[in-house]
Amino acid sequence: QVQLVESGGGRVQAGGSLTLSCTASGKYFHIHDMAWHRQVPGKQRELVAIITDGGDPRYADSVKGRFTLSRDNTAPTINLQMNDLRVEDTGVYYCYAEVRPHEARWLRQDNWGQGTLVTVSP
C-alpha cells in the first residue's frame, strides 16, 4: 500500500507562485509515472503535468512555460513549481502515482492523494 502525501496548496493572487509537493511512502516494488491532476467543481479531473521514473516531464498546454515538474527518486517526491498563476488555475490538485505493488509485481495500480486546494484570486 502506497500513501501519497501532498503539501503546498493555498491562496495566492494572480501572477503569484506556489509549489506543490507530493511524497510517496509505504511498501512497493516500483513507482512509474507520477503526476499532478486538478479538478474544479462540475468539471472532469484533468492532467496538469506528468513525469516518468526517468525524470522526463510533460505538461498540459494550458500550463506550459509557467509550471515546472521535477522528481526526486530517493523519496520519491515530485514538486510542481507554479509561476504566473491565473484565476483559471484554481482547483483541487491531486497527486497521482502508477505503482507496482511489492506483493504483486506484475500489476500496475493507480494511486491518488487526498488533494490540496489552490485558489488564485484576481
A tleap script that builds the chain and sets N, CA, C and O, in Angstrom:
source leaprc.protein.ff14SB
mol = sequence {
  NGLN VAL GLN LEU VAL GLU SER GLY GLY GLY
  ARG VAL GLN ALA GLY GLY SER LEU THR LEU
  SER CYS THR ALA SER GLY LYS TYR PHE HIE
  ILE HIE ASP MET ALA TRP HIE ARG GLN VAL
  PRO GLY LYS GLN ARG GLU LEU VAL ALA ILE
  ILE THR ASP GLY GLY ASP PRO ARG TYR ALA
  ASP SER VAL LYS GLY ARG PHE THR LEU SER
  ARG ASP ASN THR ALA PRO THR ILE ASN LEU
  GLN MET ASN ASP LEU ARG VAL GLU ASP THR
  GLY VAL TYR TYR CYS TYR ALA GLU VAL ARG
  PRO HIE GLU ALA ARG TRP LEU ARG GLN ASP
  ASN TRP GLY GLN GLY THR LEU VAL THR VAL
  SER CPRO
}
set mol.1.N position { 0.845 -1.189 0.000 }
set mol.1.CA position { 0.000 0.000 0.000 }
set mol.1.C position { 0.881 1.239 0.000 }
set mol.1.O position { 1.781 1.375 0.829 }
set mol.2.N position { 0.612 2.145 -0.942 }
set mol.2.CA position { 1.370 3.384 -1.063 }
set mol.2.C position { 0.495 4.550 -0.620 }
set mol.2.O position { -0.674 4.645 -0.994 }
set mol.3.N position { 1.071 5.420 0.169 }
set mol.3.CA position { 0.387 6.654 0.545 }
set mol.3.C position { 1.066 7.820 -0.158 }
set mol.3.O position { 2.293 7.884 -0.231 }
set mol.4.N position { 0.269 8.729 -0.669 }
set mol.4.CA position { 0.777 9.937 -1.309 }
set mol.4.C position { 0.401 11.121 -0.436 }
set mol.4.O position { -0.779 11.408 -0.238 }
set mol.5.N position { 1.403 11.799 0.080 }
set mol.5.CA position { 1.182 12.931 0.982 }
set mol.5.C position { 1.494 14.214 0.237 }
set mol.5.O position { 2.614 14.419 -0.232 }
set mol.6.N position { 0.492 15.074 0.135 }
set mol.6.CA position { 0.610 16.325 -0.624 }
set mol.6.C position { 0.761 17.513 0.324 }
set mol.6.O position { 0.277 17.492 1.456 }
set mol.7.N position { 1.436 18.538 -0.159 }
set mol.7.CA position { 1.553 19.774 0.607 }
set mol.7.C position { 1.772 20.933 -0.347 }
set mol.7.O position { 2.138 20.742 -1.507 }
set mol.8.N position { 1.541 22.137 0.157 }
set mol.8.CA position { 1.884 23.333 -0.608 }
set mol.8.C position { 0.726 24.109 -1.189 }
set mol.8.O position { 0.942 25.172 -1.772 }
set mol.9.N position { -0.487 23.626 -1.056 }
set mol.9.CA position { -1.620 24.384 -1.588 }
set mol.9.C position { -1.848 25.642 -0.781 }
set mol.9.O position { -1.256 25.830 0.282 }
set mol.10.N position { -2.713 26.508 -1.296 }
set mol.10.CA position { -3.023 27.743 -0.583 }
set mol.10.C position { -3.663 28.749 -1.495 }
set mol.10.O position { -4.122 28.435 -2.594 }
set mol.11.N position { -3.681 29.979 -1.005 }
set mol.11.CA position { -4.292 31.068 -1.752 }
set mol.11.C position { -3.211 32.042 -2.193 }
set mol.11.O position { -2.298 32.363 -1.433 }
set mol.12.N position { -3.327 32.505 -3.428 }
set mol.12.CA position { -2.343 33.433 -3.974 }
set mol.12.C position { -3.039 34.351 -4.962 }
set mol.12.O position { -4.059 33.985 -5.544 }
set mol.13.N position { -2.499 35.524 -5.149 }
set mol.13.CA position { -3.055 36.435 -6.155 }
set mol.13.C position { -2.553 36.066 -7.540 }
set mol.13.O position { -1.491 35.461 -7.688 }
set mol.14.N position { -3.312 36.430 -8.532 }
set mol.14.CA position { -2.907 36.173 -9.917 }
set mol.14.C position { -1.523 36.764 -10.173 }
set mol.14.O position { -1.221 37.884 -9.762 }
set mol.15.N position { -0.696 35.987 -10.860 }
set mol.15.CA position { 0.673 36.393 -11.116 }
set mol.15.C position { 1.652 35.859 -10.114 }
set mol.15.O position { 2.864 35.925 -10.321 }
set mol.16.N position { 1.132 35.323 -9.014 }
set mol.16.CA position { 1.984 34.793 -7.963 }
set mol.16.C position { 2.443 33.373 -8.232 }
set mol.16.O position { 2.199 32.815 -9.302 }
set mol.17.N position { 3.116 32.795 -7.234 }
set mol.17.CA position { 3.710 31.463 -7.374 }
set mol.17.C position { 3.383 30.589 -6.170 }
set mol.17.O position { 3.205 31.073 -5.052 }
set mol.18.N position { 3.309 29.295 -6.431 }
set mol.18.CA position { 3.166 28.280 -5.381 }
set mol.18.C position { 3.938 27.055 -5.812 }
set mol.18.O position { 4.146 26.821 -7.003 }
set mol.19.N position { 4.366 26.269 -4.824 }
set mol.19.CA position { 4.997 24.987 -5.107 }
set mol.19.C position { 4.232 23.889 -4.394 }
set mol.19.O position { 4.025 23.949 -3.182 }
set mol.20.N position { 3.813 22.885 -5.152 }
set mol.20.CA position { 3.153 21.712 -4.590 }
set mol.20.C position { 4.153 20.569 -4.501 }
set mol.20.O position { 4.952 20.360 -5.414 }
set mol.21.N position { 4.105 19.826 -3.392 }
set mol.21.CA position { 4.971 18.670 -3.223 }
set mol.21.C position { 4.135 17.440 -2.922 }
set mol.21.O position { 3.073 17.522 -2.304 }
set mol.22.N position { 4.632 16.304 -3.369 }
set mol.22.CA position { 3.957 15.027 -3.115 }
set mol.22.C position { 5.020 13.979 -2.869 }
set mol.22.O position { 5.922 13.795 -3.686 }
set mol.23.N position { 4.916 13.287 -1.736 }
set mol.23.CA position { 5.874 12.253 -1.372 }
set mol.23.C position { 5.152 10.926 -1.213 }
set mol.23.O position { 4.106 10.840 -0.570 }
set mol.24.N position { 5.730 9.898 -1.810 }
set mol.24.CA position { 5.177 8.548 -1.704 }
set mol.24.C position { 5.854 7.810 -0.562 }
set mol.24.O position { 7.068 7.893 -0.374 }
set mol.25.N position { 5.035 7.082 0.202 }
set mol.25.CA position { 5.591 6.268 1.283 }
set mol.25.C position { 4.848 4.952 1.335 }
set mol.25.O position { 3.768 4.809 0.761 }
set mol.26.N position { 5.439 3.985 2.034 }
set mol.26.CA position { 4.826 2.670 2.135 }
set mol.26.C position { 5.675 1.631 1.434 }
set mol.26.O position { 6.824 1.884 1.071 }
set mol.27.N position { 5.094 0.463 1.249 }
set mol.27.CA position { 5.811 -0.656 0.668 }
set mol.27.C position { 5.384 -0.838 -0.773 }
set mol.27.O position { 4.191 -0.956 -1.056 }
set mol.28.N position { 6.337 -0.862 -1.686 }
set mol.28.CA position { 6.029 -1.039 -3.102 }
set mol.28.C position { 7.254 -1.604 -3.793 }
set mol.28.O position { 8.359 -1.567 -3.252 }
set mol.29.N position { 7.050 -2.131 -4.998 }
set mol.29.CA position { 8.169 -2.629 -5.778 }
set mol.29.C position { 8.778 -1.518 -6.628 }
set mol.29.O position { 9.998 -1.356 -6.661 }
set mol.30.N position { 7.934 -0.760 -7.310 }
set mol.30.CA position { 8.433 0.313 -8.173 }
set mol.30.C position { 7.323 1.337 -8.414 }
set mol.30.O position { 6.142 0.995 -8.466 }
set mol.31.N position { 7.728 2.596 -8.558 }
set mol.31.CA position { 6.789 3.642 -8.937 }
set mol.31.C position { 7.158 4.144 -10.311 }
set mol.31.O position { 8.278 4.605 -10.529 }
set mol.32.N position { 6.240 4.060 -11.224 }
set mol.32.CA position { 6.479 4.510 -12.599 }
set mol.32.C position { 6.161 5.999 -12.689 }
set mol.32.O position { 6.800 6.805 -12.013 }
set mol.33.N position { 5.187 6.375 -13.509 }
set mol.33.CA position { 4.845 7.784 -13.669 }
set mol.33.C position { 4.262 8.363 -12.384 }
set mol.33.O position { 3.557 7.682 -11.640 }
set mol.34.N position { 4.574 9.641 -12.139 }
set mol.34.CA position { 3.912 10.427 -11.098 }
set mol.34.C position { 3.396 11.696 -11.757 }
set mol.34.O position { 3.958 12.171 -12.743 }
set mol.35.N position { 2.322 12.235 -11.199 }
set mol.35.CA position { 1.688 13.359 -11.884 }
set mol.35.C position { 0.879 14.209 -10.916 }
set mol.35.O position { 0.596 13.816 -9.785 }
set mol.36.N position { 0.520 15.382 -11.405 }
set mol.36.CA position { -0.468 16.238 -10.746 }
set mol.36.C position { -1.652 16.408 -11.695 }
set mol.36.O position { -1.490 16.714 -12.877 }
set mol.37.N position { -2.829 16.203 -11.149 }
set mol.37.CA position { -4.074 16.484 -11.842 }
set mol.37.C position { -4.802 17.569 -11.052 }
set mol.37.O position { -4.488 17.803 -9.885 }
set mol.38.N position { -5.766 18.227 -11.679 }
set mol.38.CA position { -6.587 19.182 -10.946 }
set mol.38.C position { -8.048 19.040 -11.348 }
set mol.38.O position { -8.386 18.573 -12.436 }
set mol.39.N position { -8.893 19.463 -10.424 }
set mol.39.CA position { -10.332 19.361 -10.661 }
set mol.39.C position { -11.033 20.576 -10.082 }
set mol.39.O position { -10.722 21.025 -8.979 }
set mol.40.N position { -11.980 21.097 -10.840 }
set mol.40.CA position { -12.849 22.160 -10.354 }
set mol.40.C position { -14.269 21.622 -10.337 }
set mol.40.O position { -14.596 20.713 -11.099 }
set mol.41.N position { -15.117 22.172 -9.477 }
set mol.41.CA position { -16.491 21.662 -9.386 }
set mol.41.C position { -17.198 21.680 -10.735 }
set mol.41.O position { -17.155 22.673 -11.461 }
set mol.42.N position { -17.843 20.573 -11.054 }
set mol.42.CA position { -18.604 20.492 -12.294 }
set mol.42.C position { -17.801 20.086 -13.510 }
set mol.42.O position { -18.345 19.953 -14.607 }
set mol.43.N position { -16.495 19.888 -13.317 }
set mol.43.CA position { -15.657 19.505 -14.446 }
set mol.43.C position { -14.897 18.230 -14.128 }
set mol.43.O position { -14.719 17.862 -12.967 }
set mol.44.N position { -14.451 17.562 -15.191 }
set mol.44.CA position { -13.669 16.352 -15.008 }
set mol.44.C position { -12.265 16.695 -14.525 }
set mol.44.O position { -11.743 17.779 -14.785 }
set mol.45.N position { -11.673 15.743 -13.819 }
set mol.45.CA position { -10.289 15.900 -13.406 }
set mol.45.C position { -9.405 15.919 -14.650 }
set mol.45.O position { -9.584 15.108 -15.558 }
set mol.46.N position { -8.453 16.848 -14.687 }
set mol.46.CA position { -7.591 16.955 -15.855 }
set mol.46.C position { -6.125 16.859 -15.460 }
set mol.46.O position { -5.728 17.246 -14.361 }
set mol.47.N position { -5.334 16.333 -16.387 }
set mol.47.CA position { -3.904 16.211 -16.164 }
set mol.47.C position { -3.251 17.579 -16.289 }
set mol.47.O position { -3.504 18.315 -17.244 }
set mol.48.N position { -2.409 17.914 -15.315 }
set mol.48.CA position { -1.647 19.164 -15.359 }
set mol.48.C position { -0.234 18.900 -15.846 }
set mol.48.O position { 0.247 19.559 -16.768 }
set mol.49.N position { 0.435 17.924 -15.218 }
set mol.49.CA position { 1.803 17.585 -15.586 }
set mol.49.C position { 2.097 16.174 -15.111 }
set mol.49.O position { 1.577 15.725 -14.089 }
set mol.50.N position { 2.941 15.479 -15.868 }
set mol.50.CA position { 3.293 14.097 -15.547 }
set mol.50.C position { 4.781 13.914 -15.776 }
set mol.50.O position { 5.364 14.549 -16.654 }
set mol.51.N position { 5.401 13.034 -14.974 }
set mol.51.CA position { 6.835 12.814 -15.098 }
set mol.51.C position { 7.128 11.330 -14.967 }
set mol.51.O position { 6.574 10.652 -14.101 }
set mol.52.N position { 8.007 10.825 -15.836 }
set mol.52.CA position { 8.355 9.414 -15.804 }
set mol.52.C position { 9.346 9.132 -14.685 }
set mol.52.O position { 9.873 10.050 -14.055 }
set mol.53.N position { 9.595 7.830 -14.447 }
set mol.53.CA position { 10.586 7.481 -13.434 }
set mol.53.C position { 11.991 7.856 -13.888 }
set mol.53.O position { 12.923 7.896 -13.085 }
set mol.54.N position { 12.135 8.130 -15.183 }
set mol.54.CA position { 13.413 8.616 -15.701 }
set mol.54.C position { 13.556 10.120 -15.642 }
set mol.54.O position { 14.594 10.659 -16.025 }
set mol.55.N position { 12.517 10.816 -15.163 }
set mol.55.CA position { 12.603 12.260 -15.000 }
set mol.55.C position { 12.184 13.084 -16.198 }
set mol.55.O position { 12.538 14.260 -16.280 }
set mol.56.N position { 11.448 12.514 -17.124 }
set mol.56.CA position { 11.009 13.210 -18.335 }
set mol.56.C position { 9.606 13.781 -18.109 }
set mol.56.O position { 8.651 13.010 -18.016 }
set mol.57.N position { 9.448 15.117 -18.018 }
set mol.57.CA position { 8.136 15.702 -17.753 }
set mol.57.C position { 7.379 16.075 -19.029 }
set mol.57.O position { 7.979 16.351 -20.067 }
set mol.58.N position { 6.055 16.077 -18.926 }
set mol.58.CA position { 5.192 16.589 -19.977 }
set mol.58.C position { 4.101 17.422 -19.316 }
set mol.58.O position { 3.722 17.181 -18.169 }
set mol.59.N position { 3.602 18.409 -20.064 }
set mol.59.CA position { 2.686 19.382 -19.482 }
set mol.59.C position { 1.438 19.557 -20.326 }
set mol.59.O position { 1.460 19.383 -21.544 }
set mol.60.N position { 0.345 19.907 -19.650 }
set mol.60.CA position { -0.835 20.340 -20.372 }
set mol.60.C position { -0.513 21.657 -21.070 }
set mol.60.O position { 0.280 22.453 -20.568 }
set mol.61.N position { -1.128 21.882 -22.225 }
set mol.61.CA position { -0.844 23.100 -22.987 }
set mol.61.C position { -1.111 24.352 -22.153 }
set mol.61.O position { -0.423 25.362 -22.299 }
set mol.62.N position { -2.100 24.277 -21.293 }
set mol.62.CA position { -2.504 25.458 -20.525 }
set mol.62.C position { -1.466 25.902 -19.496 }
set mol.62.O position { -1.525 27.031 -19.008 }
set mol.63.N position { -0.510 25.021 -19.161 }
set mol.63.CA position { 0.466 25.378 -18.128 }
set mol.63.C position { 1.898 25.420 -18.659 }
set mol.63.O position { 2.820 25.766 -17.921 }
set mol.64.N position { 2.091 25.074 -19.925 }
set mol.64.CA position { 3.441 25.078 -20.492 }
set mol.64.C position { 4.070 26.459 -20.380 }
set mol.64.O position { 3.435 27.475 -20.663 }
set mol.65.N position { 5.322 26.474 -19.964 }
set mol.65.CA position { 6.038 27.733 -19.805 }
set mol.65.C position { 5.825 28.395 -18.458 }
set mol.65.O position { 6.543 29.332 -18.110 }
set mol.66.N position { 4.843 27.921 -17.690 }
set mol.66.CA position { 4.562 28.522 -16.373 }
set mol.66.C position { 4.831 27.544 -15.226 }
set mol.66.O position { 5.260 27.945 -14.145 }
set mol.67.N position { 4.574 26.259 -15.475 }
set mol.67.CA position { 4.736 25.240 -14.432 }
set mol.67.C position { 5.960 24.385 -14.759 }
set mol.67.O position { 6.274 24.145 -15.924 }
set mol.68.N position { 6.648 23.929 -13.700 }
set mol.68.CA position { 7.792 23.031 -13.857 }
set mol.68.C position { 7.644 21.881 -12.869 }
set mol.68.O position { 7.489 22.085 -11.665 }
set mol.69.N position { 7.696 20.665 -13.414 }
set mol.69.CA position { 7.569 19.465 -12.579 }
set mol.69.C position { 8.919 18.782 -12.478 }
set mol.69.O position { 9.583 18.550 -13.488 }
set mol.70.N position { 9.324 18.461 -11.255 }
set mol.70.CA position { 10.588 17.768 -11.036 }
set mol.70.C position { 10.341 16.570 -10.128 }
set mol.70.O position { 9.310 16.457 -9.465 }
set mol.71.N position { 11.331 15.680 -10.127 }
set mol.71.CA position { 11.162 14.426 -9.376 }
set mol.71.C position { 12.470 14.056 -8.707 }
set mol.71.O position { 13.546 14.186 -9.290 }
set mol.72.N position { 12.357 13.593 -7.472 }
set mol.72.CA position { 13.485 13.042 -6.725 }
set mol.72.C position { 13.146 11.604 -6.398 }
set mol.72.O position { 12.248 11.349 -5.596 }
set mol.73.N position { 13.845 10.663 -7.001 }
set mol.73.CA position { 13.505 9.246 -6.839 }
set mol.73.C position { 13.974 8.658 -5.518 }
set mol.73.O position { 13.654 7.505 -5.227 }
set mol.74.N position { 14.709 9.391 -4.715 }
set mol.74.CA position { 15.145 8.841 -3.437 }
set mol.74.C position { 13.997 8.735 -2.461 }
set mol.74.O position { 14.053 7.930 -1.530 }
set mol.75.N position { 12.945 9.535 -2.650 }
set mol.75.CA position { 11.830 9.544 -1.681 }
set mol.75.C position { 10.720 8.548 -2.026 }
set mol.75.O position { 10.380 7.770 -1.135 }
set mol.76.N position { 10.117 8.485 -3.215 }
set mol.76.CA position { 10.214 9.518 -4.235 }
set mol.76.C position { 9.254 10.683 -4.009 }
set mol.76.O position { 8.195 10.531 -3.399 }
set mol.77.N position { 9.643 11.823 -4.505 }
set mol.77.CA position { 8.892 13.060 -4.339 }
set mol.77.C position { 8.821 13.784 -5.667 }
set mol.77.O position { 9.783 13.805 -6.435 }
set mol.78.N position { 7.660 14.378 -5.926 }
set mol.78.CA position { 7.569 15.273 -7.062 }
set mol.78.C position { 7.203 16.663 -6.571 }
set mol.78.O position { 6.459 16.820 -5.603 }
set mol.79.N position { 7.735 17.663 -7.248 }
set mol.79.CA position { 7.475 19.052 -6.913 }
set mol.79.C position { 6.965 19.780 -8.148 }
set mol.79.O position { 7.556 19.684 -9.224 }
set mol.80.N position { 5.876 20.499 -7.989 }
set mol.80.CA position { 5.311 21.269 -9.088 }
set mol.80.C position { 5.476 22.745 -8.748 }
set mol.80.O position { 4.781 23.279 -7.883 }
set mol.81.N position { 6.400 23.390 -9.436 }
set mol.81.CA position { 6.607 24.827 -9.273 }
set mol.81.C position { 5.639 25.537 -10.210 }
set mol.81.O position { 5.706 25.360 -11.427 }
set mol.82.N position { 4.750 26.331 -9.653 }
set mol.82.CA position { 3.722 27.011 -10.439 }
set mol.82.C position { 3.970 28.516 -10.385 }
set mol.82.O position { 3.859 29.139 -9.329 }
set mol.83.N position { 4.303 29.079 -11.522 }
set mol.83.CA position { 4.566 30.518 -11.631 }
set mol.83.C position { 3.493 31.187 -12.479 }
set mol.83.O position { 2.779 30.531 -13.238 }
set mol.84.N position { 3.396 32.501 -12.335 }
set mol.84.CA position { 2.444 33.276 -13.126 }
set mol.84.C position { 1.047 32.660 -13.057 }
set mol.84.O position { 0.395 32.447 -14.079 }
set mol.85.N position { 0.611 32.386 -11.853 }
set mol.85.CA position { -0.674 31.708 -11.672 }
set mol.85.C position { -1.823 32.573 -12.156 }
set mol.85.O position { -1.796 33.798 -12.040 }
set mol.86.N position { -2.831 31.909 -12.700 }
set mol.86.CA position { -4.019 32.570 -13.239 }
set mol.86.C position { -5.248 32.115 -12.466 }
set mol.86.O position { -5.227 31.071 -11.814 }
set mol.87.N position { -6.299 32.887 -12.538 }
set mol.87.CA position { -7.543 32.528 -11.846 }
set mol.87.C position { -8.009 31.147 -12.285 }
set mol.87.O position { -8.521 30.376 -11.474 }
set mol.88.N position { -7.834 30.834 -13.564 }
set mol.88.CA position { -8.292 29.540 -14.086 }
set mol.88.C position { -7.441 28.367 -13.610 }
set mol.88.O position { -7.782 27.219 -13.895 }
set mol.89.N position { -6.347 28.617 -12.894 }
set mol.89.CA position { -5.572 27.533 -12.299 }
set mol.89.C position { -6.171 27.080 -10.974 }
set mol.89.O position { -5.718 26.094 -10.394 }
set mol.90.N position { -7.171 27.780 -10.500 }
set mol.90.CA position { -7.838 27.414 -9.247 }
set mol.90.C position { -8.440 26.018 -9.343 }
set mol.90.O position { -9.033 25.653 -10.358 }
set mol.91.N position { -8.279 25.245 -8.275 }
set mol.91.CA position { -8.859 23.917 -8.237 }
set mol.91.C position { -8.230 23.085 -7.141 }
set mol.91.O position { -7.333 23.542 -6.434 }
set mol.92.N position { -8.709 21.861 -7.008 }
set mol.92.CA position { -8.086 20.900 -6.106 }
set mol.92.C position { -7.073 20.103 -6.914 }
set mol.92.O position { -7.405 19.516 -7.943 }
set mol.93.N position { -5.865 20.090 -6.446 }
set mol.93.CA position { -4.773 19.405 -7.139 }
set mol.93.C position { -4.519 18.059 -6.456 }
set mol.93.O position { -4.344 17.971 -5.241 }
set mol.94.N position { -4.505 17.025 -7.282 }
set mol.94.CA position { -4.334 15.656 -6.794 }
set mol.94.C position { -3.017 15.078 -7.303 }
set mol.94.O position { -2.693 15.178 -8.487 }
set mol.95.N position { -2.276 14.482 -6.399 }
set mol.95.CA position { -1.066 13.758 -6.774 }
set mol.95.C position { -1.454 12.350 -7.225 }
set mol.95.O position { -2.376 11.740 -6.683 }
set mol.96.N position { -0.743 11.854 -8.215 }
set mol.96.CA position { -1.004 10.521 -8.778 }
set mol.96.C position { 0.308 9.768 -8.918 }
set mol.96.O position { 1.347 10.350 -9.228 }
set mol.97.N position { 0.242 8.460 -8.685 }
set mol.97.CA position { 1.406 7.606 -8.922 }
set mol.97.C position { 0.949 6.263 -9.473 }
set mol.97.O position { -0.030 5.681 -9.005 }
set mol.98.N position { 1.669 5.789 -10.468 }
set mol.98.CA position { 1.431 4.451 -11.028 }
set mol.98.C position { 2.410 3.507 -10.337 }
set mol.98.O position { 3.625 3.655 -10.470 }
set mol.99.N position { 1.873 2.534 -9.596 }
set mol.99.CA position { 2.688 1.742 -8.680 }
set mol.99.C position { 2.626 0.266 -9.012 }
set mol.99.O position { 1.563 -0.276 -9.316 }
set mol.100.N position { 3.782 -0.377 -8.950 }
set mol.100.CA position { 3.830 -1.850 -8.938 }
set mol.100.C position { 3.882 -2.274 -7.474 }
set mol.100.O position { 4.849 -1.965 -6.779 }
set mol.101.N position { 2.855 -2.977 -6.996 }
set mol.101.CA position { 2.844 -3.371 -5.582 }
set mol.101.C position { 3.981 -4.332 -5.260 }
set mol.101.O position { 4.427 -5.094 -6.119 }
set mol.102.N position { 4.443 -4.290 -4.021 }
set mol.102.CA position { 5.520 -5.183 -3.565 }
set mol.102.C position { 5.082 -6.640 -3.653 }
set mol.102.O position { 5.872 -7.506 -4.026 }
set mol.103.N position { 3.827 -6.911 -3.311 }
set mol.103.CA position { 3.352 -8.286 -3.240 }
set mol.103.C position { 2.753 -8.770 -4.556 }
set mol.103.O position { 2.354 -9.930 -4.663 }
set mol.104.N position { 2.688 -7.909 -5.543 }
set mol.104.CA position { 2.100 -8.292 -6.841 }
set mol.104.C position { 2.799 -7.481 -7.928 }
set mol.104.O position { 2.225 -6.539 -8.474 }
set mol.105.N position { 4.023 -7.846 -8.233 }
set mol.105.CA position { 4.876 -7.017 -9.076 }
set mol.105.C position { 4.443 -6.980 -10.531 }
set mol.105.O position { 4.917 -6.137 -11.292 }
set mol.106.N position { 3.555 -7.874 -10.931 }
set mol.106.CA position { 3.078 -7.893 -12.308 }
set mol.106.C position { 1.970 -6.876 -12.533 }
set mol.106.O position { 1.593 -6.610 -13.674 }
set mol.107.N position { 1.447 -6.304 -11.451 }
set mol.107.CA position { 0.348 -5.355 -11.544 }
set mol.107.C position { 0.865 -3.918 -11.625 }
set mol.107.O position { 1.966 -3.604 -11.172 }
set mol.108.N position { 0.041 -3.067 -12.213 }
set mol.108.CA position { 0.261 -1.621 -12.134 }
set mol.108.C position { -1.031 -1.015 -11.580 }
set mol.108.O position { -2.107 -1.208 -12.146 }
set mol.109.N position { -0.916 -0.291 -10.482 }
set mol.109.CA position { -2.088 0.255 -9.815 }
set mol.109.C position { -2.021 1.776 -9.783 }
set mol.109.O position { -0.952 2.374 -9.662 }
set mol.110.N position { -3.198 2.380 -9.894 }
set mol.110.CA position { -3.308 3.829 -9.786 }
set mol.110.C position { -3.477 4.210 -8.316 }
set mol.110.O position { -4.319 3.651 -7.613 }
set mol.111.N position { -2.671 5.163 -7.864 }
set mol.111.CA position { -2.753 5.666 -6.501 }
set mol.111.C position { -2.956 7.179 -6.527 }
set mol.111.O position { -2.334 7.890 -7.317 }
set mol.112.N position { -3.827 7.653 -5.660 }
set mol.112.CA position { -4.150 9.082 -5.615 }
set mol.112.C position { -3.957 9.636 -4.211 }
set mol.112.O position { -4.185 8.946 -3.217 }
set mol.113.N position { -3.535 10.889 -4.148 }
set mol.113.CA position { -3.510 11.595 -2.885 }
set mol.113.C position { -4.885 12.154 -2.552 }
set mol.113.O position { -5.838 11.989 -3.314 }
set mol.114.N position { -4.977 12.820 -1.397 }
set mol.114.CA position { -6.252 13.346 -0.922 }
set mol.114.C position { -6.617 14.668 -1.602 }
set mol.114.O position { -7.781 15.068 -1.589 }
set mol.115.N position { -5.665 15.324 -2.175 }
set mol.115.CA position { -5.930 16.597 -2.851 }
set mol.115.C position { -5.542 17.780 -1.990 }
set mol.115.O position { -5.649 17.734 -0.764 }
set mol.116.N position { -5.091 18.838 -2.639 }
set mol.116.CA position { -4.761 20.078 -1.948 }
set mol.116.C position { -5.342 21.235 -2.764 }
set mol.116.O position { -5.228 21.257 -3.990 }
set mol.117.N position { -5.958 22.180 -2.085 }
set mol.117.CA position { -6.670 23.255 -2.760 }
set mol.117.C position { -5.731 24.405 -3.110 }
set mol.117.O position { -4.960 24.882 -2.278 }
set mol.118.N position { -5.820 24.827 -4.350 }
set mol.118.CA position { -5.115 26.024 -4.821 }
set mol.118.C position { -6.167 27.042 -5.249 }
set mol.118.O position { -7.019 26.750 -6.088 }
set mol.119.N position { -6.103 28.215 -4.678 }
set mol.119.CA position { -7.039 29.280 -5.017 }
set mol.119.C position { -6.252 30.479 -5.518 }
set mol.119.O position { -5.389 31.007 -4.816 }
set mol.120.N position { -6.556 30.901 -6.730 }
set mol.120.CA position { -5.897 32.065 -7.308 }
set mol.120.C position { -6.938 33.168 -7.436 }
set mol.120.O position { -7.938 33.011 -8.136 }
set mol.121.N position { -6.700 34.278 -6.759 }
set mol.121.CA position { -7.658 35.388 -6.781 }
set mol.121.C position { -7.207 36.442 -7.787 }
set mol.121.O position { -6.016 36.573 -8.066 }
set mol.122.N position { -8.174 37.198 -8.334 }
set mol.122.CA position { -7.839 38.211 -9.354 }
set mol.122.C position { -6.906 39.280 -8.806 }
set mol.122.O position { -6.528 40.200 -9.531 }
savepdb mol mol.pdb
quit
